[in-house]
Amino acid sequence: MSNAVKLSDVIPIVTSKTKSVTLSFVRVNKHPQKKQDKYTYEVYSANISGKQSFQNELVDSVGQYLISIDQNKKEKVFDALTQKSDWYESVPVGFVSEYDDLVNAFGKNQITQLSDKIETSFYVLKISVQANTVYLIRRVNGLKKLNSSGILAAIDGNQLNQISDDVIGLDSVADLVMYSDKIFVLTHSALGALFNLRTAFADSAKKIIQPLKNSQKIQNYDLLEATVVQNLGLSKMVANMANKGRNFKNPLSNEPRVLSTIKDFSLGVNYDLVTHTLIFDNPDQAVAALRLISDYYYETTQNGDMGVVDE
């Protein structure tokens, strides 16, 4: 399958009468001391075999949620900088370097005591129909405070019975849907909670600005690349530019306009008229340089108002 798959392609699998369902809990291990490192995963499977009515109720409710999303929202490429309520987002699985690590972690650990896994980050419904597999991913509602210091009770007629076991919340929502070679992002923040987007955006930005190196229009290109890759905000900015159709394939081709833009917007960057190259010698110039290179500055035709795209 290709990246042309749509959320509507997932729904027949989730609602199929012949599907097989497994439930797993995922613990995401992050490495705050090494922010560029990939996340690692512990995946624990829960035994829900023989609980057909439970499976059906849980999966069917998520299926209805997906139908509602598909009917009422439009799909767009994941935007690191903005989120719109009337859209859901998507990325190719290759965007995140941990995708294979996560998928390969399923089926390796069986839960023996569910209460030990309440602190996991996500639960996952893995749904298979023949060769097609869908992962419905949802953040865990572990009811941590109630489990540790409160009281949980079940209503039985006019009786209130205390629940002594730890409980966990499973609902009808999916935050992420992984199918084929695409990840559908239904809750914007969930993608960054499951995968290290610092690494993803750094790798993506490096590829996007690669034409600058080949153009030889940037002095100290290696410094510019290092500045972008090491700064999450800049990496996201580059990705956002690419999503909006801006590119770096023919940079600074209109030298008179380049010079006037530097002057009119007081960019504080230097241009070498002898070598016809932009001089990048200070990481603080990165935002101005990237906007200049990708033609992100504008002047209105009637009033002469000047600004920056997206601002």
GROMACS .gro file of N, CA, C and O in nm, residues 194-297:
model
  416
  194LEU      N    1   0.437   0.979   2.190
  194LEU     CA    2   0.473   0.841   2.156
  194LEU      C    3   0.608   0.830   2.087
  194LEU      O    4   0.681   0.733   2.106
  195PHE      N    5   0.642   0.930   2.005
  195PHE     CA    6   0.766   0.926   1.928
  195PHE      C    7   0.851   1.050   1.957
  195PHE      O    8   0.798   1.157   1.991
  196ASN      N    9   0.981   1.037   1.940
  196ASN     CA   10   1.072   1.150   1.961
  196ASN      C   11   1.071   1.240   1.838
  196ASN      O   12   1.144   1.215   1.742
  197LEU      N   13   0.990   1.342   1.841
  197LEU     CA   14   0.978   1.430   1.725
  197LEU      C   15   1.100   1.520   1.708
  197LEU      O   16   1.122   1.575   1.600
  198ARG      N   17   1.178   1.536   1.812
  198ARG     CA   18   1.303   1.612   1.797
  198ARG      C   19   1.390   1.546   1.690
  198ARG      O   20   1.444   1.612   1.602
  199THR      N   21   1.404   1.415   1.701
  199THR     CA   22   1.482   1.341   1.602
  199THR      C   23   1.414   1.344   1.466
  199THR      O   24   1.478   1.363   1.363
  200ALA      N   25   1.282   1.324   1.465
  200ALA     CA   26   1.207   1.320   1.339
  200ALA      C   27   1.219   1.451   1.264
  200ALA      O   28   1.246   1.453   1.143
  201PHE      N   29   1.200   1.563   1.332
  201PHE     CA   30   1.206   1.693   1.266
  201PHE      C   31   1.348   1.729   1.225
  201PHE      O   32   1.370   1.792   1.122
  202ALA      N   33   1.446   1.689   1.306
  202ALA     CA   34   1.585   1.717   1.269
  202ALA      C   35   1.622   1.644   1.141
  202ALA      O   36   1.684   1.702   1.050
  203ASP      N   37   1.586   1.516   1.132
  203ASP     CA   38   1.617   1.438   1.012
  203ASP      C   39   1.544   1.494   0.890
  203ASP      O   40   1.601   1.503   0.780
  204SER      N   41   1.417   1.531   0.910
  204SER     CA   42   1.338   1.586   0.800
  204SER      C   43   1.394   1.719   0.753
  204SER      O   44   1.409   1.743   0.631
  205ALA      N   45   1.428   1.807   0.847
  205ALA     CA   46   1.480   1.939   0.810
  205ALA      C   47   1.612   1.927   0.735
  205ALA      O   48   1.638   2.002   0.640
  206LYS      N   49   1.695   1.835   0.777
  206LYS     CA   50   1.824   1.816   0.709
  206LYS      C   51   1.805   1.780   0.562
  206LYS      O   52   1.876   1.829   0.474
  207LYS      N   53   1.706   1.695   0.536
  207LYS     CA   54   1.678   1.658   0.397
  207LYS      C   55   1.619   1.775   0.318
  207LYS      O   56   1.652   1.795   0.201
  208ILE      N   57   1.532   1.853   0.383
  208ILE     CA   58   1.465   1.963   0.314
  208ILE      C   59   1.563   2.071   0.270
  208ILE      O   60   1.552   2.125   0.159
  209ILE      N   61   1.661   2.102   0.356
  209ILE     CA   62   1.754   2.211   0.322
  209ILE      C   63   1.877   2.162   0.246
  209ILE      O   64   1.963   2.243   0.210
  210GLN      N   65   1.885   2.033   0.219
  210GLN     CA   66   2.001   1.978   0.148
  210GLN      C   67   2.031   2.050   0.016
  210GLN      O   68   2.148   2.070  -0.020
  211PRO      N   69   1.929   2.092  -0.063
  211PRO     CA   70   1.958   2.163  -0.188
  211PRO      C   71   2.043   2.289  -0.169
  211PRO      O   72   2.112   2.333  -0.261
  212LEU      N   73   2.038   2.350  -0.051
  212LEU     CA   74   2.121   2.468  -0.025
  212LEU      C   75   2.270   2.435  -0.035
  212LEU      O   76   2.349   2.515  -0.084
  213LYS      N   77   2.304   2.318   0.014
  213LYS     CA   78   2.445   2.276   0.008
  213LYS      C   79   2.489   2.259  -0.136
  213LYS      O   80   2.597   2.303  -0.176
  214ASN      N   81   2.403   2.196  -0.214
  214ASN     CA   82   2.437   2.173  -0.355
  214ASN      C   83   2.442   2.302  -0.436
  214ASN      O   84   2.514   2.312  -0.534
  215SER      N   85   2.364   2.402  -0.395
  215SER     CA   86   2.358   2.528  -0.469
  215SER      C   87   2.484   2.612  -0.453
  215SER      O   88   2.513   2.698  -0.537
  216GLN      N   89   2.555   2.590  -0.343
  216GLN     CA   90   2.676   2.666  -0.311
  216GLN      C   91   2.646   2.817  -0.302
  216GLN      O   92   2.732   2.899  -0.329
  217LYS      N   93   2.524   2.849  -0.261
  217LYS     CA   94   2.484   2.989  -0.245
  217LYS      C   95   2.496   3.036  -0.100
  217LYS      O   96   2.467   3.152  -0.070
  218ILE      N   97   2.537   2.945  -0.009
  218ILE     CA   98   2.545   2.977   0.132
  218ILE      C   99   2.687   2.957   0.182
  218ILE      O  100   2.742   2.845   0.175
  219GLN      N  101   2.748   3.063   0.229
  219GLN     CA  102   2.878   3.048   0.293
  219GLN      C  103   2.856   2.991   0.434
  219GLN      O  104   2.766   3.033   0.505
  220ASN      N  105   2.939   2.895   0.471
  220ASN     CA  106   2.927   2.828   0.602
  220ASN      C  107   2.797   2.749   0.612
  220ASN      O  108   2.728   2.752   0.714
  221TYR      N  109   2.767   2.675   0.505
  221TYR     CA  110   2.644   2.594   0.506
  221TYR      C  111   2.642   2.497   0.623
  221TYR      O  112   2.536   2.475   0.685
  222ASP      N  113   2.755   2.436   0.655
  222ASP     CA  114   2.758   2.337   0.763
  222ASP      C  115   2.712   2.398   0.896
  222ASP      O  116   2.647   2.330   0.976
  223LEU      N  117   2.744   2.524   0.919
  223LEU     CA  118   2.700   2.591   1.041
  223LEU      C  119   2.548   2.610   1.039
  223LEU      O  120   2.481   2.590   1.141
  224LEU      N  121   2.495   2.646   0.923
  224LEU     CA  122   2.349   2.662   0.911
  224LEU      C  123   2.279   2.529   0.936
  224LEU      O  124   2.181   2.523   1.012
  225GLU      N  125   2.328   2.423   0.875
  225GLU     CA  126   2.266   2.291   0.893
  225GLU      C  127   2.270   2.249   1.039
  225GLU      O  128   2.170   2.202   1.094
  226ALA      N  129   2.385   2.264   1.103
  226ALA     CA  130   2.398   2.225   1.243
  226ALA      C  131   2.304   2.307   1.331
  226ALA      O  132   2.244   2.254   1.426
  227THR      N  133   2.290   2.435   1.300
  227THR     CA  134   2.202   2.522   1.378
  227THR      C  135   2.057   2.476   1.367
  227THR      O  136   1.984   2.471   1.467
  228VAL      N  137   2.014   2.441   1.247
  228VAL     CA  138   1.876   2.397   1.224
  228VAL      C  139   1.851   2.262   1.291
  228VAL      O  140   1.750   2.242   1.361
  229VAL      N  141   1.942   2.168   1.272
  229VAL     CA  142   1.923   2.032   1.321
  229VAL      C  143   1.921   2.028   1.474
  229VAL      O  144   1.847   1.950   1.535
  230GLN      N  145   1.997   2.114   1.537
  230GLN     CA  146   2.008   2.110   1.683
  230GLN      C  147   1.901   2.192   1.754
  230GLN      O  148   1.890   2.187   1.876
  231ASN      N  149   1.822   2.265   1.677
  231ASN     CA  150   1.719   2.351   1.737
  231ASN      C  151   1.582   2.301   1.692
  231ASN      O  152   1.547   2.310   1.574
  232LEU      N  153   1.503   2.248   1.787
  232LEU     CA  154   1.373   2.192   1.752
  232LEU      C  155   1.281   2.295   1.687
  232LEU      O  156   1.209   2.265   1.592
  233GLY      N  157   1.283   2.418   1.737
  233GLY     CA  158   1.198   2.522   1.681
  233GLY      C  159   1.231   2.550   1.535
  233GLY      O  160   1.141   2.567   1.452
  234LEU      N  161   1.360   2.554   1.502
  234LEU     CA  162   1.400   2.578   1.363
  234LEU      C  163   1.366   2.458   1.275
  234LEU      O  164   1.323   2.476   1.160
  235SER      N  165   1.384   2.337   1.327
  235SER     CA  166   1.349   2.218   1.249
  235SER      C  167   1.200   2.217   1.217
  235SER      O  168   1.159   2.184   1.106
  236LYS      N  169   1.118   2.253   1.316
  236LYS     CA  170   0.974   2.260   1.293
  236LYS      C  171   0.940   2.368   1.190
  236LYS      O  172   0.852   2.350   1.106
  237MET      N  173   1.010   2.481   1.197
  237MET     CA  174   0.984   2.590   1.105
  237MET      C  175   1.013   2.548   0.962
  237MET      O  176   0.936   2.577   0.869
  238VAL      N  177   1.123   2.477   0.942
  238VAL     CA  178   1.158   2.428   0.808
  238VAL      C  179   1.052   2.331   0.757
  238VAL      O  180   1.011   2.338   0.641
  239ALA      N  181   1.007   2.240   0.844
  239ALA     CA  182   0.904   2.145   0.804
  239ALA      C  183   0.775   2.218   0.767
  239ALA      O  184   0.707   2.181   0.670
  240ASN      N  185   0.740   2.320   0.843
  240ASN     CA  186   0.619   2.398   0.816
  240ASN      C  187   0.631   2.470   0.681
  240ASN      O  188   0.534   2.478   0.605
  241MET      N  189   0.749   2.522   0.652
  241MET     CA  190   0.771   2.587   0.522
  241MET      C  191   0.749   2.487   0.408
  241MET      O  192   0.683   2.518   0.308
  242ALA      N  193   0.804   2.368   0.425
  242ALA     CA  194   0.791   2.265   0.321
  242ALA      C  195   0.644   2.225   0.303
  242ALA      O  196   0.597   2.207   0.190
  243ASN      N  197   0.571   2.213   0.413
  243ASN     CA  198   0.429   2.177   0.405
  243ASN      C  199   0.349   2.281   0.328
  243ASN      O  200   0.247   2.248   0.267
  244LYS      N  201   0.394   2.405   0.330
  244LYS     CA  202   0.322   2.513   0.263
  244LYS      C  203   0.376   2.538   0.122
  244LYS      O  204   0.347   2.640   0.061
  245GLY      N  205   0.456   2.444   0.073
  245GLY     CA  206   0.501   2.452  -0.065
  245GLY      C  207   0.628   2.530  -0.089
  245GLY      O  208   0.672   2.544  -0.203
  246ARG      N  209   0.689   2.582   0.017
  246ARG     CA  210   0.817   2.652   0.001
  246ARG      C  211   0.928   2.549  -0.012
  246ARG      O  212   0.922   2.441   0.046
  247ASN      N  213   1.031   2.584  -0.089
  247ASN     CA  214   1.142   2.491  -0.101
  247ASN      C  215   1.273   2.568  -0.111
  247ASN      O  216   1.276   2.690  -0.121
  248PHE      N  217   1.381   2.495  -0.110
  248PHE     CA  218   1.514   2.554  -0.110
  248PHE      C  219   1.592   2.512  -0.235
  248PHE      O  220   1.715   2.512  -0.235
  249LYS      N  221   1.519   2.477  -0.340
  249LYS     CA  222   1.585   2.420  -0.458
  249LYS      C  223   1.649   2.524  -0.549
  249LYS      O  224   1.740   2.492  -0.625
  250ASN      N  225   1.603   2.647  -0.547
  250ASN     CA  226   1.662   2.751  -0.633
  250ASN      C  227   1.681   2.878  -0.551
  250ASN      O  228   1.618   2.981  -0.577
  251PRO      N  229   1.767   2.872  -0.450
  251PRO     CA  230   1.775   2.981  -0.353
  251PRO      C  231   1.841   3.107  -0.407
  251PRO      O  232   1.934   3.102  -0.488
  252LEU      N  233   1.791   3.221  -0.362
  252LEU     CA  234   1.855   3.351  -0.386
  252LEU      C  235   1.880   3.377  -0.534
  252LEU      O  236   1.981   3.435  -0.573
  253SER      N  237   1.785   3.335  -0.618
  253SER     CA  238   1.806   3.344  -0.764
  253SER      C  239   1.786   3.485  -0.818
  253SER      O  240   1.837   3.519  -0.924
  254ASN      N  241   1.710   3.568  -0.744
  254ASN     CA  242   1.685   3.704  -0.790
  254ASN      C  243   1.765   3.800  -0.701
  254ASN      O  244   1.715   3.852  -0.601
  255GLU      N  245   1.890   3.822  -0.737
  255GLU     CA  246   1.981   3.896  -0.649
  255GLU      C  247   1.931   4.037  -0.616
  255GLU      O  248   1.939   4.076  -0.497
  256PRO      N  249   1.880   4.116  -0.709
  256PRO     CA  250   1.831   4.249  -0.672
  256PRO      C  251   1.722   4.244  -0.566
  256PRO      O  252   1.721   4.325  -0.472
  257ARG      N  253   1.630   4.148  -0.578
  257ARG     CA  254   1.523   4.135  -0.480
  257ARG      C  255   1.579   4.086  -0.345
  257ARG      O  256   1.531   4.125  -0.239
  258VAL      N  257   1.678   4.000  -0.350
  258VAL     CA  258   1.742   3.952  -0.227
  258VAL      C  259   1.801   4.070  -0.150
  258VAL      O  260   1.780   4.086  -0.030
  259LEU      N  261   1.873   4.156  -0.222
  259LEU     CA  262   1.938   4.271  -0.158
  259LEU      C  263   1.835   4.369  -0.103
  259LEU      O  264   1.853   4.422   0.008
  260SER      N  265   1.728   4.393  -0.177
  260SER     CA  266   1.626   4.487  -0.129
  260SER      C  267   1.551   4.429  -0.008
  260SER      O  268   1.515   4.504   0.085
  261THR      N  269   1.530   4.299  -0.006
  261THR     CA  270   1.463   4.236   0.108
  261THR      C  271   1.549   4.246   0.234
  261THR      O  272   1.498   4.277   0.343
  262ILE      N  273   1.677   4.222   0.220
  262ILE     CA  274   1.769   4.234   0.334
  262ILE      C  275   1.763   4.376   0.391
  262ILE      O  276   1.758   4.395   0.513
  263LYS      N  277   1.759   4.474   0.302
  263LYS     CA  278   1.757   4.613   0.345
  263LYS      C  279   1.621   4.652   0.402
  263LYS      O  280   1.612   4.709   0.513
  264ASP      N  281   1.514   4.623   0.329
  264ASP     CA  282   1.381   4.669   0.368
  264ASP      C  283   1.333   4.607   0.499
  264ASP      O  284   1.262   4.671   0.577
  265PHE      N  285   1.373   4.482   0.525
  265PHE     CA  286   1.329   4.414   0.646
  265PHE      C  287   1.436   4.416   0.756
  265PHE      O  288   1.417   4.355   0.861
  266SER      N  289   1.545   4.487   0.729
  266SER     CA  290   1.653   4.501   0.829
  266SER      C  291   1.690   4.364   0.887
  266SER      O  292   1.688   4.343   1.009
  267LEU      N  293   1.727   4.272   0.799
  267LEU     CA  294   1.747   4.134   0.841
  267LEU      C  295   1.877   4.112   0.919
  267LEU      O  296   1.889   4.012   0.990
  268GLY      N  297   1.973   4.198   0.900
  268GLY     CA  298   2.098   4.180   0.973
  268GLY      C  299   2.183   4.066   0.922
  268GLY      O  300   2.268   4.013   0.995
  269VAL      N  301   2.159   4.025   0.798
  269VAL     CA  302   2.244   3.922   0.736
  269VAL      C  303   2.327   3.988   0.626
  269VAL      O  304   2.288   4.093   0.572
  270ASN      N  305   2.438   3.928   0.593
  270ASN     CA  306   2.530   3.985   0.494
  270ASN      C  307   2.529   3.904   0.366
  270ASN      O  308   2.519   3.780   0.369
  271TYR      N  309   2.544   3.975   0.257
  271TYR     CA  310   2.546   3.912   0.124
  271TYR      C  311   2.673   3.953   0.053
  271TYR      O  312   2.705   4.073   0.046
  272ASP      N  313   2.743   3.856  -0.001
  272ASP     CA  314   2.871   3.879  -0.069
  272ASP      C  315   2.844   3.903  -0.218
  272ASP      O  316   2.806   3.811  -0.291
  273LEU      N  317   2.864   4.028  -0.263
  273LEU     CA  318   2.837   4.062  -0.403
  273LEU      C  319   2.942   4.008  -0.499
  273LEU      O  320   2.917   4.003  -0.621
  274VAL      N  321   3.056   3.969  -0.447
  274VAL     CA  322   3.161   3.914  -0.532
  274VAL      C  323   3.132   3.768  -0.565
  274VAL      O  324   3.137   3.726  -0.680
  275THR      N  325   3.100   3.690  -0.461
  275THR     CA  326   3.074   3.547  -0.481
  275THR      C  327   2.925   3.515  -0.499
  275THR      O  328   2.889   3.402  -0.527
  276HIS      N  329   2.841   3.620  -0.482
  276HIS     CA  330   2.695   3.604  -0.496
  276HIS      C  331   2.643   3.496  -0.400
  276HIS      O  332   2.566   3.407  -0.438
  277THR      N  333   2.685   3.508  -0.276
  277THR     CA  334   2.645   3.411  -0.174
  277THR      C  335   2.601   3.483  -0.046
  277THR      O  336   2.646   3.594  -0.017
  278LEU      N  337   2.513   3.415   0.027
  278LEU     CA  338   2.471   3.464   0.158
  278LEU      C  339   2.573   3.420   0.262
  278LEU      O  340   2.613   3.303   0.265
  279ILE      N  341   2.614   3.512   0.345
  279ILE     CA  342   2.714   3.480   0.448
  279ILE      C  343   2.641   3.444   0.577
  279ILE      O  344   2.573   3.528   0.636
  280PHE      N  345   2.655   3.318   0.619
  280PHE     CA  346   2.592   3.275   0.744
  280PHE      C  347   2.704   3.249   0.844
  280PHE      O  348   2.773   3.148   0.838
  281ASP      N  349   2.720   3.341   0.939
  281ASP     CA  350   2.829   3.327   1.035
  281ASP      C  351   2.785   3.342   1.179
  281ASP      O  352   2.867   3.354   1.270
  282ASN      N  353   2.650   3.340   1.200
  282ASN     CA  354   2.599   3.357   1.335
  282ASN      C  355   2.467   3.281   1.349
  282ASN      O  356   2.372   3.309   1.275
  283PRO      N  357   2.460   3.184   1.440
  283PRO     CA  358   2.335   3.108   1.456
  283PRO      C  359   2.213   3.195   1.483
  283PRO      O  360   2.100   3.155   1.451
  284ASP      N  361   2.233   3.313   1.538
  284ASP     CA  362   2.120   3.403   1.564
  284ASP      C  363   2.055   3.453   1.435
  284ASP      O  364   1.944   3.508   1.437
  285GLN      N  365   2.123   3.437   1.322
  285GLN     CA  366   2.069   3.480   1.193
  285GLN      C  367   1.981   3.374   1.127
  285GLN      O  368   1.927   3.396   1.019
  286ALA      N  369   1.966   3.259   1.191
  286ALA     CA  370   1.905   3.143   1.125
  286ALA      C  371   1.763   3.170   1.077
  286ALA      O  372   1.728   3.138   0.963
  287VAL      N  373   1.680   3.229   1.162
  287VAL     CA  374   1.541   3.253   1.124
  287VAL      C  375   1.534   3.346   1.003
  287VAL      O  376   1.464   3.318   0.904
  288ALA      N  377   1.606   3.458   1.008
  288ALA     CA  378   1.605   3.553   0.898
  288ALA      C  379   1.660   3.490   0.771
  288ALA      O  380   1.606   3.510   0.661
  289ALA      N  381   1.769   3.412   0.785
  289ALA     CA  382   1.830   3.350   0.668
  289ALA      C  383   1.736   3.249   0.603
  289ALA      O  384   1.720   3.248   0.479
  290LEU      N  385   1.671   3.165   0.682
  290LEU     CA  386   1.580   3.065   0.627
  290LEU      C  387   1.460   3.129   0.560
  290LEU      O  388   1.415   3.085   0.454
  291ARG      N  389   1.407   3.234   0.621
  291ARG     CA  390   1.293   3.304   0.559
  291ARG      C  391   1.334   3.372   0.430
  291ARG      O  392   1.258   3.374   0.332
  292LEU      N  393   1.452   3.430   0.427
  292LEU     CA  394   1.500   3.495   0.305
  292LEU      C  395   1.521   3.392   0.194
  292LEU      O  396   1.476   3.413   0.080
  293ILE      N  397   1.586   3.283   0.227
  293ILE     CA  398   1.617   3.181   0.127
  293ILE      C  399   1.490   3.119   0.069
  293ILE      O  400   1.482   3.091  -0.051
  294SER      N  401   1.389   3.099   0.154
  294SER     CA  402   1.265   3.034   0.109
  294SER      C  403   1.161   3.134   0.061
  294SER      O  404   1.046   3.097   0.038
  295ASP      N  405   1.199   3.263   0.048
  295ASP     CA  406   1.110   3.367  -0.003
  295ASP      C  407   0.987   3.382   0.085
  295ASP      O  408   0.873   3.381   0.037
  296TYR      N  409   1.008   3.398   0.215
  296TYR     CA  410   0.899   3.403   0.312
  296TYR      C  411   0.857   3.547   0.347
  296TYR      O  412   0.766   3.567   0.425
  297TYR      N  413   0.926   3.645   0.290
  297TYR     CA  414   0.890   3.785   0.316
  297TYR      C  415   0.804   3.836   0.201
  297TYR      O  416   0.818   3.793   0.086
   0.00000   0.00000   0.00000
